[in-house]
Coordinates of C-alpha atoms in Angstrom, one line a residue:
X1325 CA -7.3 -68.7 -96.2
X1326 CA -6.1 -72.2 -95.5
X1327 CA -6.5 -75.1 -97.9
X1328 CA -7.6 -78.6 -96.8
X1329 CA -5.8 -81.7 -98.1
X1330 CA -6.9 -85.2 -97.2
X1331 CA -4.3 -87.9 -97.1
X1332 CA -5.1 -91.4 -98.5
X1333 CA -5.6 -92.9 -95.1
X1334 CA -8.1 -90.3 -94.0
X1335 CA -10.0 -90.4 -97.3
X1336 CA -10.4 -94.2 -97.0
X1337 CA -11.4 -94.0 -93.4
X1338 CA -14.1 -91.4 -94.3
X1339 CA -15.4 -93.6 -97.1
X1340 CA -15.4 -96.7 -94.9
X1341 CA -17.2 -94.8 -92.2
X1342 CA -19.9 -93.5 -94.6
X1343 CA -20.4 -97.1 -95.9
X1344 CA -20.7 -98.5 -92.4
X1345 CA -23.2 -95.8 -91.3
X1346 CA -25.3 -96.3 -94.4
X1347 CA -25.4 -100.1 -94.0
X1348 CA -26.0 -100.1 -90.2
X1349 CA -28.1 -97.0 -89.7
X1350 CA -29.4 -95.8 -93.1
X1351 CA -28.7 -93.1 -95.6
X1352 CA -29.8 -90.3 -93.3
X1353 CA -27.2 -91.2 -90.6
X1354 CA -24.5 -91.3 -93.2
X1355 CA -25.5 -88.0 -94.7
X1356 CA -25.7 -86.4 -91.2
X1357 CA -22.2 -87.5 -90.4
X1358 CA -20.8 -86.4 -93.7
X1359 CA -22.5 -83.0 -93.3
X1360 CA -21.0 -82.7 -89.8
X1361 CA -17.5 -83.4 -91.2
X1362 CA -17.7 -80.8 -93.9
X1363 CA -19.2 -78.2 -91.5
X1364 CA -16.3 -78.8 -89.3
X1365 CA -13.9 -78.3 -92.2
X1366 CA -15.5 -74.9 -93.0
X1367 CA -14.8 -73.9 -89.4
X1368 CA -11.3 -75.4 -89.4
X1369 CA -10.3 -73.2 -92.4
X1370 CA -11.3 -70.1 -90.4
X1371 CA -9.9 -71.3 -87.0
X1372 CA -7.1 -73.9 -87.6
X1373 CA -6.1 -73.9 -83.9
X1374 CA -9.6 -75.1 -82.9
X1375 CA -8.5 -78.6 -82.1
X1376 CA -6.7 -79.9 -79.0
X1377 CA -3.0 -80.7 -79.2
X1378 CA -2.9 -84.5 -79.4
X1379 CA 0.8 -84.8 -80.1
X1380 CA 2.9 -81.8 -79.2
X1381 CA 6.1 -83.2 -80.7
X1382 CA 4.4 -83.9 -84.1
X1383 CA 2.1 -80.8 -83.7
X1384 CA -1.0 -82.9 -84.5
X1385 CA -4.4 -81.6 -83.4
X1386 CA -7.6 -83.4 -82.9
X1387 CA -11.3 -82.4 -82.8
X1388 CA -14.1 -84.6 -81.5
X1389 CA -16.7 -84.9 -84.4
X1390 CA -18.9 -87.4 -82.7
X1391 CA -18.5 -89.4 -79.4
X1392 CA -16.9 -92.2 -81.4
X1393 CA -14.9 -90.2 -83.9
X1394 CA -12.0 -87.7 -83.7
X1395 CA -10.6 -86.0 -86.7
X1396 CA -6.8 -85.6 -86.6
X1397 CA -5.0 -82.9 -88.6
X1398 CA -1.8 -81.0 -88.9
X1399 CA -1.3 -77.5 -90.2
X1400 CA 1.8 -76.4 -92.2
X1401 CA 1.7 -72.8 -93.3
X1402 CA -1.5 -72.3 -95.3
X1403 CA -2.3 -76.0 -95.7
X1404 CA -4.3 -78.2 -93.3
X1405 CA -3.6 -81.9 -93.7
X1406 CA -6.4 -84.2 -92.6
X1407 CA -4.5 -87.2 -91.3
X1408 CA -7.1 -89.6 -89.9
X1409 CA -10.6 -90.2 -88.6
X1410 CA -9.9 -92.0 -85.3
X1411 CA -12.4 -94.3 -83.6
X1412 CA -12.3 -93.2 -80.0
X1413 CA -13.1 -96.8 -78.8
X1414 CA -9.6 -97.9 -79.9
X1415 CA -6.5 -97.7 -77.7
X1416 CA -5.7 -93.9 -77.4
X1417 CA -2.0 -94.7 -77.8
X1418 CA -2.7 -95.6 -81.5
X1419 CA -4.2 -92.1 -82.1
X1420 CA -1.1 -90.3 -83.4
X1421 CA 1.1 -93.2 -84.4

């Protein structure tokens, strides 16, 4: 079974997103989003190829968590690295850079 590893950038983005959701929409919205993230991670461990290939040359995959947020990750052997939580309202060219 694969192991999930968050890099510093992705961890900070998750914390920032949780804070933003809590401030703007309340505790319930932040909890719902966090729950969605961790349910996806459970699925990702079982099916690491579930995401679409966002960057073939870097072998980075993405999965749409919410209409505004895509989680970007990369698999190396039995480890899945969470690279970023991308805000889909940004320039898509910034997604895998």
